[in-house]
Coordinates of C-alpha atoms and ligand atoms in Angstrom, one line a residue:
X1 CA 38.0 23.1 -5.2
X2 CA 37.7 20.5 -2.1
X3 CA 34.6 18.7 -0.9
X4 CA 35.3 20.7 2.2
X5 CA 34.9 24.2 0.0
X6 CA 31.3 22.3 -1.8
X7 CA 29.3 21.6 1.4
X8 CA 30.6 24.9 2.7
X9 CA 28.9 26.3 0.0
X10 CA 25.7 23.9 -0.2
X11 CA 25.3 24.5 3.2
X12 CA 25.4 28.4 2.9
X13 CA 22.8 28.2 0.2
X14 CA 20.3 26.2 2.4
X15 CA 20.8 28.7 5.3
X16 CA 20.3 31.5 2.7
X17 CA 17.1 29.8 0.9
X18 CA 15.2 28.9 4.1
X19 CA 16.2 32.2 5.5
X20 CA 15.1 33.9 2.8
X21 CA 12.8 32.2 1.5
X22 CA 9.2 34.0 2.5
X23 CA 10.4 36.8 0.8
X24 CA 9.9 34.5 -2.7
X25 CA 6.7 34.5 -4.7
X26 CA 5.3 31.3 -3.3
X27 CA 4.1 30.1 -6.9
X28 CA 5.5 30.6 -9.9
X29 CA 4.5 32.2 -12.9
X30 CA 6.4 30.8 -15.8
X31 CA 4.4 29.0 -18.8
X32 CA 5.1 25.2 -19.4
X33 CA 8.4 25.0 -21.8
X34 CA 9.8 27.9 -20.5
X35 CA 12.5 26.3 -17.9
X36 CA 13.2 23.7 -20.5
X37 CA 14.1 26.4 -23.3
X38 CA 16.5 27.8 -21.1
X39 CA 18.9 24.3 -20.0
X40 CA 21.3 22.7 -22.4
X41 CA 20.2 20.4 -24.4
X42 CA 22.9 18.0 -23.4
X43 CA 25.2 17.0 -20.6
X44 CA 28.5 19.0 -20.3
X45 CA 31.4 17.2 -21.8
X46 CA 33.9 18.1 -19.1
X47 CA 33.2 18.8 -15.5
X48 CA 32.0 21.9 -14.2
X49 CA 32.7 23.4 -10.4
X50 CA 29.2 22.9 -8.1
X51 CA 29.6 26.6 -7.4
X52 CA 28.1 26.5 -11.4
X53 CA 25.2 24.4 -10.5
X54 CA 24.6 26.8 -7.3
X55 CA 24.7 29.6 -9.5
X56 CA 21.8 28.3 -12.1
X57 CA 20.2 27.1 -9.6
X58 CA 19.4 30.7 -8.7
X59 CA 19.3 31.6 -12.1
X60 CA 16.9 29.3 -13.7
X61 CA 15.7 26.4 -11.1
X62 CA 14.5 28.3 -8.1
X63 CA 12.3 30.8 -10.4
X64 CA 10.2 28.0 -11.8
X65 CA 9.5 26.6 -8.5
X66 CA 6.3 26.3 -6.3
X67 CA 7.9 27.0 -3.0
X68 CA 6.3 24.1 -0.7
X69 CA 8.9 25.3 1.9
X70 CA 7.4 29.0 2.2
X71 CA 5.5 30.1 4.6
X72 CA 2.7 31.0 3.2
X73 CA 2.5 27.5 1.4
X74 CA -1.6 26.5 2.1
X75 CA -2.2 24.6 -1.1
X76 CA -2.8 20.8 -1.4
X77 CA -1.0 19.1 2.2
X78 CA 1.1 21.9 3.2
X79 CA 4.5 19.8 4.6
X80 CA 8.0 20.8 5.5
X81 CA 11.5 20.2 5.3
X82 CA 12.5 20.9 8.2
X83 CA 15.9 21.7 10.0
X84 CA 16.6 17.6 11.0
X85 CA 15.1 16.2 8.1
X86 CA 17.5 19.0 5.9
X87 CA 20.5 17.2 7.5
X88 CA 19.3 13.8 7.6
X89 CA 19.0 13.7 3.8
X90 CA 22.4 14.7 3.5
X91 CA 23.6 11.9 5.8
X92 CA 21.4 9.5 3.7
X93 CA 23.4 10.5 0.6
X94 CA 26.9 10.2 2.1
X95 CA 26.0 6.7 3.5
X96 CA 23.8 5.9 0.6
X97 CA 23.0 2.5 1.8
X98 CA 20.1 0.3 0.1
X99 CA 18.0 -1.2 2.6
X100 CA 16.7 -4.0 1.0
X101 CA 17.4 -7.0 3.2
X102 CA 18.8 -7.0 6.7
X103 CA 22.1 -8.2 5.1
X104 CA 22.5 -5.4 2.8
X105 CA 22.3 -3.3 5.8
X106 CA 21.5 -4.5 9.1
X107 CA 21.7 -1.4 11.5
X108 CA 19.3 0.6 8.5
X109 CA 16.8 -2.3 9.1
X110 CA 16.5 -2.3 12.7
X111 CA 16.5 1.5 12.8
X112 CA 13.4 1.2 10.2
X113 CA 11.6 -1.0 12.5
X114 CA 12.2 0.7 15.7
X115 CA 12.0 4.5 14.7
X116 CA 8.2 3.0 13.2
X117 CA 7.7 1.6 17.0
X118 CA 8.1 5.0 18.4
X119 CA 5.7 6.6 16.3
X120 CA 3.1 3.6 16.8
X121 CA 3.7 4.8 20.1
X122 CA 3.7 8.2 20.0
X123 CA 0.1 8.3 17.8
X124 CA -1.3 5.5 20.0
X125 CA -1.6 2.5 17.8
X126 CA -0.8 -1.1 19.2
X127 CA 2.3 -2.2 20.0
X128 CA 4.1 -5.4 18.1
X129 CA 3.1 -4.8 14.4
X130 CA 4.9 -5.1 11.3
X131 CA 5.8 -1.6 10.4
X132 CA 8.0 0.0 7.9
X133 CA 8.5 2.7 5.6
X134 CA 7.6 3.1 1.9
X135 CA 8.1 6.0 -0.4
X136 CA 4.7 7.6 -0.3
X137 CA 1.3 6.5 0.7
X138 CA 0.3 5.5 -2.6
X139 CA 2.9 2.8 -2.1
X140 CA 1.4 1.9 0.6
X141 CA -2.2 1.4 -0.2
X142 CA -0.8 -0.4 -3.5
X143 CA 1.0 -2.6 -0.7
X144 CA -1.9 -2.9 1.5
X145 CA -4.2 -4.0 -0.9
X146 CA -1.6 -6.6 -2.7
X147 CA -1.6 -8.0 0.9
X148 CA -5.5 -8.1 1.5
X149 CA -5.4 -9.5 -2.2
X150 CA -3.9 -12.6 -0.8
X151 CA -6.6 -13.4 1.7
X152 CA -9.4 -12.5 -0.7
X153 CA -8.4 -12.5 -4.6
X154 CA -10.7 -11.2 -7.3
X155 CA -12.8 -9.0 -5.0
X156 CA -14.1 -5.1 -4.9
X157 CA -12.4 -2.0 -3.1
X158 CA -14.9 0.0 -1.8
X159 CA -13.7 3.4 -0.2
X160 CA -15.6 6.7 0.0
X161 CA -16.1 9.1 -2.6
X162 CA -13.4 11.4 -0.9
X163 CA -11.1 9.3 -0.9
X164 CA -8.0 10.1 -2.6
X165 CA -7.6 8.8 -6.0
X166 CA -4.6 7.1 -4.8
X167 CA -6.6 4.1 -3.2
X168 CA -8.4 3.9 -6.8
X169 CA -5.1 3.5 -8.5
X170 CA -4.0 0.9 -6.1
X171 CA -6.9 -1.2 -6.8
X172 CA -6.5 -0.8 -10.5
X173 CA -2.6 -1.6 -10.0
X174 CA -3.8 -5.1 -8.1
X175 CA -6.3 -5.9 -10.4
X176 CA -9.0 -5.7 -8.1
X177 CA -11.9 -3.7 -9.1
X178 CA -12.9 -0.4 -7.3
X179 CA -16.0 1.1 -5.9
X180 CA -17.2 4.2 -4.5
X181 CA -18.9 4.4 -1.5
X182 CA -21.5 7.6 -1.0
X183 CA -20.5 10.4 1.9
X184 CA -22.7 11.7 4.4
X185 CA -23.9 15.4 5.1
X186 CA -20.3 16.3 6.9
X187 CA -17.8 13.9 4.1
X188 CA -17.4 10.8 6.1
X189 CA -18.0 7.4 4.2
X190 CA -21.3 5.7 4.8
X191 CA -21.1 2.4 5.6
X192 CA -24.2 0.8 4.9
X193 CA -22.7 -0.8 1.0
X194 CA -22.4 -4.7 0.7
X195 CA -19.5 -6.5 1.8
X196 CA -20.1 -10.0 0.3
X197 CA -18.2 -8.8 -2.9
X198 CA -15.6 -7.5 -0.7
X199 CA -11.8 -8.0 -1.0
X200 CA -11.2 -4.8 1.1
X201 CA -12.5 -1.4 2.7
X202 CA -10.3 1.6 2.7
X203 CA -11.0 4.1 5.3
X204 CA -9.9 7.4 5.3
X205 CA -8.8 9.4 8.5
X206 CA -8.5 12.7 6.7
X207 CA -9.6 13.3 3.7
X208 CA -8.3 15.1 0.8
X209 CA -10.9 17.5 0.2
X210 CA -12.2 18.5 3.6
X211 CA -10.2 15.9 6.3
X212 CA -13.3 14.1 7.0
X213 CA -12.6 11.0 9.2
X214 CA -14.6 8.2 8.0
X215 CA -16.0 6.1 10.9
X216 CA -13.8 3.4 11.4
X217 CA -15.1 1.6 14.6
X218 CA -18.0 1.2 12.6
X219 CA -16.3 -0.1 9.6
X220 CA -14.0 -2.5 11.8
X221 CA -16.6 -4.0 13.4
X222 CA -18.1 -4.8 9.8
X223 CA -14.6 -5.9 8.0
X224 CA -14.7 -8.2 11.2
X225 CA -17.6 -10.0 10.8
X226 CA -17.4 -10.3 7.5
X227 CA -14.0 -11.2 7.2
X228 CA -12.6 -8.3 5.5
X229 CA -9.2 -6.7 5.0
X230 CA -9.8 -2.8 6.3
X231 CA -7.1 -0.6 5.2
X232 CA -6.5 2.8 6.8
X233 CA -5.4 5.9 5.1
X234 CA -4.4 8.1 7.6
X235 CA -1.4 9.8 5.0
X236 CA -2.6 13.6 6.5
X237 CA -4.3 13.1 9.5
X238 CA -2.7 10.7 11.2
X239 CA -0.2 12.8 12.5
X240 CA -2.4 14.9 14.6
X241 CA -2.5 11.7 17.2
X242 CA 0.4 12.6 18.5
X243 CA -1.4 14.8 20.5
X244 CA -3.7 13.3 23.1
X245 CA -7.0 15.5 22.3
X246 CA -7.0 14.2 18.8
X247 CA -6.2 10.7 19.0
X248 CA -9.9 10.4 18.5
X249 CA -9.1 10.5 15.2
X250 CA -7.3 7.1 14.9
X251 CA -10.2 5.4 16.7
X252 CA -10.8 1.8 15.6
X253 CA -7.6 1.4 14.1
X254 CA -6.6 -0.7 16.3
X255 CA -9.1 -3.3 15.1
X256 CA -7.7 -2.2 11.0
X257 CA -5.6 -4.8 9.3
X258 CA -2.9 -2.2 8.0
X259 CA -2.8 1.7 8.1
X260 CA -0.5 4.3 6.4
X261 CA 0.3 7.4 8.0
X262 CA 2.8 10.2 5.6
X263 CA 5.4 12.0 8.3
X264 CA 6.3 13.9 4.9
X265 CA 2.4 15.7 5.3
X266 CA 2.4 16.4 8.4
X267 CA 5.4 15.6 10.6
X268 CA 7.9 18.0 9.0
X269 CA 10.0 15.5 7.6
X270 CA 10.8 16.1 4.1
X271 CA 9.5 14.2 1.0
X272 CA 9.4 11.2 1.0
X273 CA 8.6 9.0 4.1
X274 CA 5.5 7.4 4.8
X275 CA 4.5 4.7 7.6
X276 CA 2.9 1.5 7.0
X277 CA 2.0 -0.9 9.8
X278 CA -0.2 -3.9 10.0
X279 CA -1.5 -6.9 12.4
X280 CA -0.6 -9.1 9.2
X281 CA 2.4 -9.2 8.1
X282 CA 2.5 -12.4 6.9
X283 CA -0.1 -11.0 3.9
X284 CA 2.3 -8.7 2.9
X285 CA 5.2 -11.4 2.9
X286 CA 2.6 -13.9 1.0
X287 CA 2.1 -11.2 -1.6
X288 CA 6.0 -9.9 -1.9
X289 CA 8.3 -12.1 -0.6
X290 CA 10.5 -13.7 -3.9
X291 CA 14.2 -14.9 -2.8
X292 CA 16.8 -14.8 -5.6
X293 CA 19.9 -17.0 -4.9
X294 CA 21.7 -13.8 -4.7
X295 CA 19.9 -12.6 -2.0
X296 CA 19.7 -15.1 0.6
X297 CA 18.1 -14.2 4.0
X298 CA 19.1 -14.0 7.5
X299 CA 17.9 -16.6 9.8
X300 CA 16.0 -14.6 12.7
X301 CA 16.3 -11.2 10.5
X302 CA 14.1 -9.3 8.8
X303 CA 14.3 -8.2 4.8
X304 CA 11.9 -5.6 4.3
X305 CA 12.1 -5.7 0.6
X306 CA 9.3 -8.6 1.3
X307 CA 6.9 -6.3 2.8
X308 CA 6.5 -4.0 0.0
X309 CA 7.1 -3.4 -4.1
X310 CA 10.3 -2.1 -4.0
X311 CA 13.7 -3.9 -3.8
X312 CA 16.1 -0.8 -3.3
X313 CA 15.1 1.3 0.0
X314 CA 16.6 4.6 0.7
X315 CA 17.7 4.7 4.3
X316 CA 14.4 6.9 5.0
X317 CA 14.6 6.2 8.8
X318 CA 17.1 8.4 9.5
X319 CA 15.4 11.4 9.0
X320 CA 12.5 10.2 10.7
X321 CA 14.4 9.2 13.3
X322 CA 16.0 12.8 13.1
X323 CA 13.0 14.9 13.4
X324 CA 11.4 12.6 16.0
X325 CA 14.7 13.2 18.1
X326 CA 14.8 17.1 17.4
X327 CA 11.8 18.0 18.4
X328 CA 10.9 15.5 21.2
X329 CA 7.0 14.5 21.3
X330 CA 6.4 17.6 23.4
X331 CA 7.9 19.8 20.3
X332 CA 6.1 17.6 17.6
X333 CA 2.3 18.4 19.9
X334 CA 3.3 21.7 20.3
X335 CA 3.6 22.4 16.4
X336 CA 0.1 20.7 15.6
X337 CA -1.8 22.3 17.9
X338 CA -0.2 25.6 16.4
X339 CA -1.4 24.6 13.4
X340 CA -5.0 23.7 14.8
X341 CA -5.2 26.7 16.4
X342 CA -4.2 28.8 13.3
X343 CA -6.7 26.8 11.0
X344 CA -9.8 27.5 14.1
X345 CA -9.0 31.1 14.0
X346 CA -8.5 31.8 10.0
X347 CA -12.5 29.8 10.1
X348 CA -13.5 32.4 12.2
X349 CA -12.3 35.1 10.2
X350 CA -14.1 33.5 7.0
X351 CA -17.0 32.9 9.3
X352 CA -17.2 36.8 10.5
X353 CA -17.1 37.9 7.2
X354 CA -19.9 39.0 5.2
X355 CA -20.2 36.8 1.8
X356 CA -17.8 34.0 3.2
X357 CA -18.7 30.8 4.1
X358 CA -16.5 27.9 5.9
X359 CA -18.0 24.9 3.5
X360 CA -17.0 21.9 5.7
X361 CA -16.2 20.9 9.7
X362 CA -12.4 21.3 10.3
X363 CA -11.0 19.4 13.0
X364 CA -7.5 20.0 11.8
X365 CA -5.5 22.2 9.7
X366 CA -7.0 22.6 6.9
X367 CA -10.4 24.7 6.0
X368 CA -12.4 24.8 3.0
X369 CA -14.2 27.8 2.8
X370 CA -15.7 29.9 -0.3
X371 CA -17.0 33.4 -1.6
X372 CA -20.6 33.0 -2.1
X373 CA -20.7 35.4 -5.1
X374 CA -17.1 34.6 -7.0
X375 CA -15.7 31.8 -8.9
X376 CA -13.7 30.6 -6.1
X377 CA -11.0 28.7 -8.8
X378 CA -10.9 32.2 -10.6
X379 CA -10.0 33.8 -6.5
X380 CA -7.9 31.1 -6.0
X381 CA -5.9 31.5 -8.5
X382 CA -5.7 35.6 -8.8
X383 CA -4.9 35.4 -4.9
X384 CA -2.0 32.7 -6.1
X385 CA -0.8 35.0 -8.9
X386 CA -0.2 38.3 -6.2
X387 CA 3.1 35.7 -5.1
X388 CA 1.5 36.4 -1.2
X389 CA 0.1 33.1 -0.5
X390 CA -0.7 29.7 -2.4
X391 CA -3.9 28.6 -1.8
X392 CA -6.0 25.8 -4.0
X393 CA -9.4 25.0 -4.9
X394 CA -11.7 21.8 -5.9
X395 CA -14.9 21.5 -5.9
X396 CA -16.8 19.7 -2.7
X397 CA -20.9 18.7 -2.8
X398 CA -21.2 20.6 -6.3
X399 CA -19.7 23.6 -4.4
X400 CA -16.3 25.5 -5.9
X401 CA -14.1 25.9 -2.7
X402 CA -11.0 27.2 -1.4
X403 CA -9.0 24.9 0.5
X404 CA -6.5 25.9 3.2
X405 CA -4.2 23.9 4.7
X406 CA -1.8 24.9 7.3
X407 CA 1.7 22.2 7.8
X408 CA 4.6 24.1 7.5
X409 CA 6.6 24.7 10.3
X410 CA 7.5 28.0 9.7
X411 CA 3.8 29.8 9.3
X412 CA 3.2 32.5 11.8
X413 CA -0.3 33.8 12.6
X414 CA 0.4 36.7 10.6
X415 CA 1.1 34.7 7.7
X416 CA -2.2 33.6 7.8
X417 CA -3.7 36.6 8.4
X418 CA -1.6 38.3 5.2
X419 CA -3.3 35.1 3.3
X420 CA -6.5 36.4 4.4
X421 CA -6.1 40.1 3.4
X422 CA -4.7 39.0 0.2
X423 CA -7.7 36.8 -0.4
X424 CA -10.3 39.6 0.8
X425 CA -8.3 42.2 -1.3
X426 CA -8.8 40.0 -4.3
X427 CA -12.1 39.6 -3.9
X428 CA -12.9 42.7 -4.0
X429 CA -10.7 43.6 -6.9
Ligands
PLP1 C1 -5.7 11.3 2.2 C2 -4.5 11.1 1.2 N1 -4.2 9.8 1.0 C3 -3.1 9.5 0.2 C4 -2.5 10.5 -0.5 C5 -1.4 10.1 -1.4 O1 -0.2 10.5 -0.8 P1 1.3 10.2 -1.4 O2 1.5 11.5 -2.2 O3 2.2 10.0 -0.3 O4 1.1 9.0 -2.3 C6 -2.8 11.8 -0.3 C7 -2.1 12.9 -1.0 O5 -2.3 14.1 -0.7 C8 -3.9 12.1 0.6 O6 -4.3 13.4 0.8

């Protein structure tokens, strides 16, 4: 068997699986132990041919998975792996270069930097910051705030009550202590809380729960005068500035001091890749920049293992650098507003119906929305179990609600509307 025959075959099986793969249940069913019962309980002594591993990975793999890739996917942040990222990950394994220092690989390092220029560009925030790429954006909050750390040790974390528990576990991880800051009638953080105590604000430009945009301006001119560090987590929403009618939402960030946006949510580039920028890079080097002897750095050159937690850095660029290339801006625009549009009309539907209620303003993809007589977890979760559609609830101003939220590149207007017949059906069942 030759390489040649492998990637032949690994190939074929992507084609097949994204091809086919609406036709899966989108959600699983098995019980916890059940995958586990069925592997070996050790490695194989003596090689086996990949066409094995293909073959159980029908067999026993893809039958336990939550397809994120299906089209009918709404759960959580609905993302992609798209067509260019697909091929761009196998490129970053055949090259499998660590981009830790500019040294280790210097073309991965100026890629990084540049490909996070374009998108500055492309979602309109300032030209000439530090930006580069970390695993996910809990990385880069935990990065952010070890940075802000530096100017202002031993301080509080204040971020809204919708914030994601992410920012919470940064603060924890840097030893700075966390607060929450109440929400107003529509989600967005209020900003009337003391900033004395203050070693940094986290703003969030999309919130889990109902992708509320906290009023930044606001809290910008604040962290200003008070000498703040203001951290924006943008890890959803921030993609939707790539189209000119909703840059709105990135207002203000020009005046943050770092901001974090996830092309893995919304940008259809596949887990993981999410962009950090800030006006302070120098923060970030204070807080991570250690120099063994036996990694020496490059006069004029940048290592951007100092910028962040990690040492070892996938090549993650290329893929971004892939999708941003395959579809163009105009093709990146045209697939959020599709997905705008597809959120504004399933919120009319919920709002035309009878017993349904949209819970919360959508400006984006996402809607939460609820059954005023039902336990909407109990819905949620029988509309999950049909295998139609994966849809997820929490529970938002003491409400239960459903939550959906459109990103995949592949959802169609009538997989939304099949999502909403198979929610109405349950309902009534
Ligand atoms: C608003 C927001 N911030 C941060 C995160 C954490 O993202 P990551 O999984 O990249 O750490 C999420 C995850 O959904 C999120 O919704």
């Amino acid at each position: 068997m030759t390489f040649h025959d492998d990637l032949q075959r690994a190939t074929d099986w992507v084609e097949r699986y994204l091809a086919g793969v609406g036709d899966l249940p989108v959600a699983t069913t098995v019980e916890p132990g059940a995958i586990r019962a069925r592997l070996p309980v050790s490695a194989p002594e003596q090689a086996e041919p990949f066409e094995a591993l293909l073959r159980d990975l029908d067999e026993l793999i893809v039958p336990g998975l939550t397809h994120w890739n299906h089209p009918r996917f709404f759960a959580w942040f609905a993302n992609t792996g798209s067509e260019p990222g697909i091929l761009a990950e196998l490129l970053i394994a055949a090259l499998n270069v660590n981009n830790m220092t500019w040294l280790a690989s210097p073309a991965a390092t100026e890629l990084e930097v540049t490909v996070l220029d374009w998108l500055a560009q492309l979602v309109g925030l300032p030209r000439g910051w530090h930006g580069h790429i970390e695993d996910t954006a809990s990385t880069a909050t935990v990065a952010a705030l070890a940075a802000a750390r530096e100017l202002k040790p031993g301080g509080v974390v204040y971020a809204s009550e919708q914030a994601n528990f992410s920012v919470e576990k940064a603060a924890r991880l840097v030893g700075l202590e966390f607060r929450k800051v109440p929400v107003d009638a529509e989600f967005r953080m209020q900003t009337d809380f003391p900033l004395e105590d203050a070693s940094a604000v986290v703003a969030t430009v999309g919130t889990t729960g109902t992708t509320s945009v906290d009023p930044v301006p606001e809290l910008a001119d604040r962290c200003a005068a008070a000498e703040v560090w203001l951290h924006v987590d943008a890890a959803y929403a921030g993609s939707a500035a790539v189209c000119p009618e909703l840059r709105w939402c990135l207002d203000g960030c020009d005046r943050a001091d770092s901001i974090v946006i996830n092309p893995h949510k919304w940008l259809f580039t596949p887990m993981d890749c999410s962009a950090l920028w800030t006006r302070r890079p120098e923060a970030f080097h204070d807080a991570f920049a250690l120099v063994p002897e036996y990694l020496a750095s490059t006069e004029a050159a940048i290592d951007l293992k100092d910028y962040g937690p990690a040492l070892g850095r996938r090549f993650r660029a290329l893929k971004l650098w892939a999708v941003l290339r395959w579809y163009g801006a105009e093709g990146l625009r045209e697939l959020i507003r599709e997905h705008v549009r597809l959120a504004q009309l399933f919120a009319e539907w919920v709002d035309a119906e009878p017993g349904w209620r949209v819970t919360a303003p959508h400006p984006f993809s996402t809607v939460c929305f609820r059954h005023e007589g039902l336990d909407n977890f109990e819905l949620a979760r029988a509309t999950t179990a049909t295998g139609e559609a994966f849809v997820a609830a929490t529970r938002l101003g003491g409400e239960d609600v459903i939550r959906l939220a459109i990103g995949n590149e592949r959802t169609t207007e009538a997989d939304v509307r099949r999502t909403w017949e198979a929610l109405r059906r349950c309902a009534t069942a």
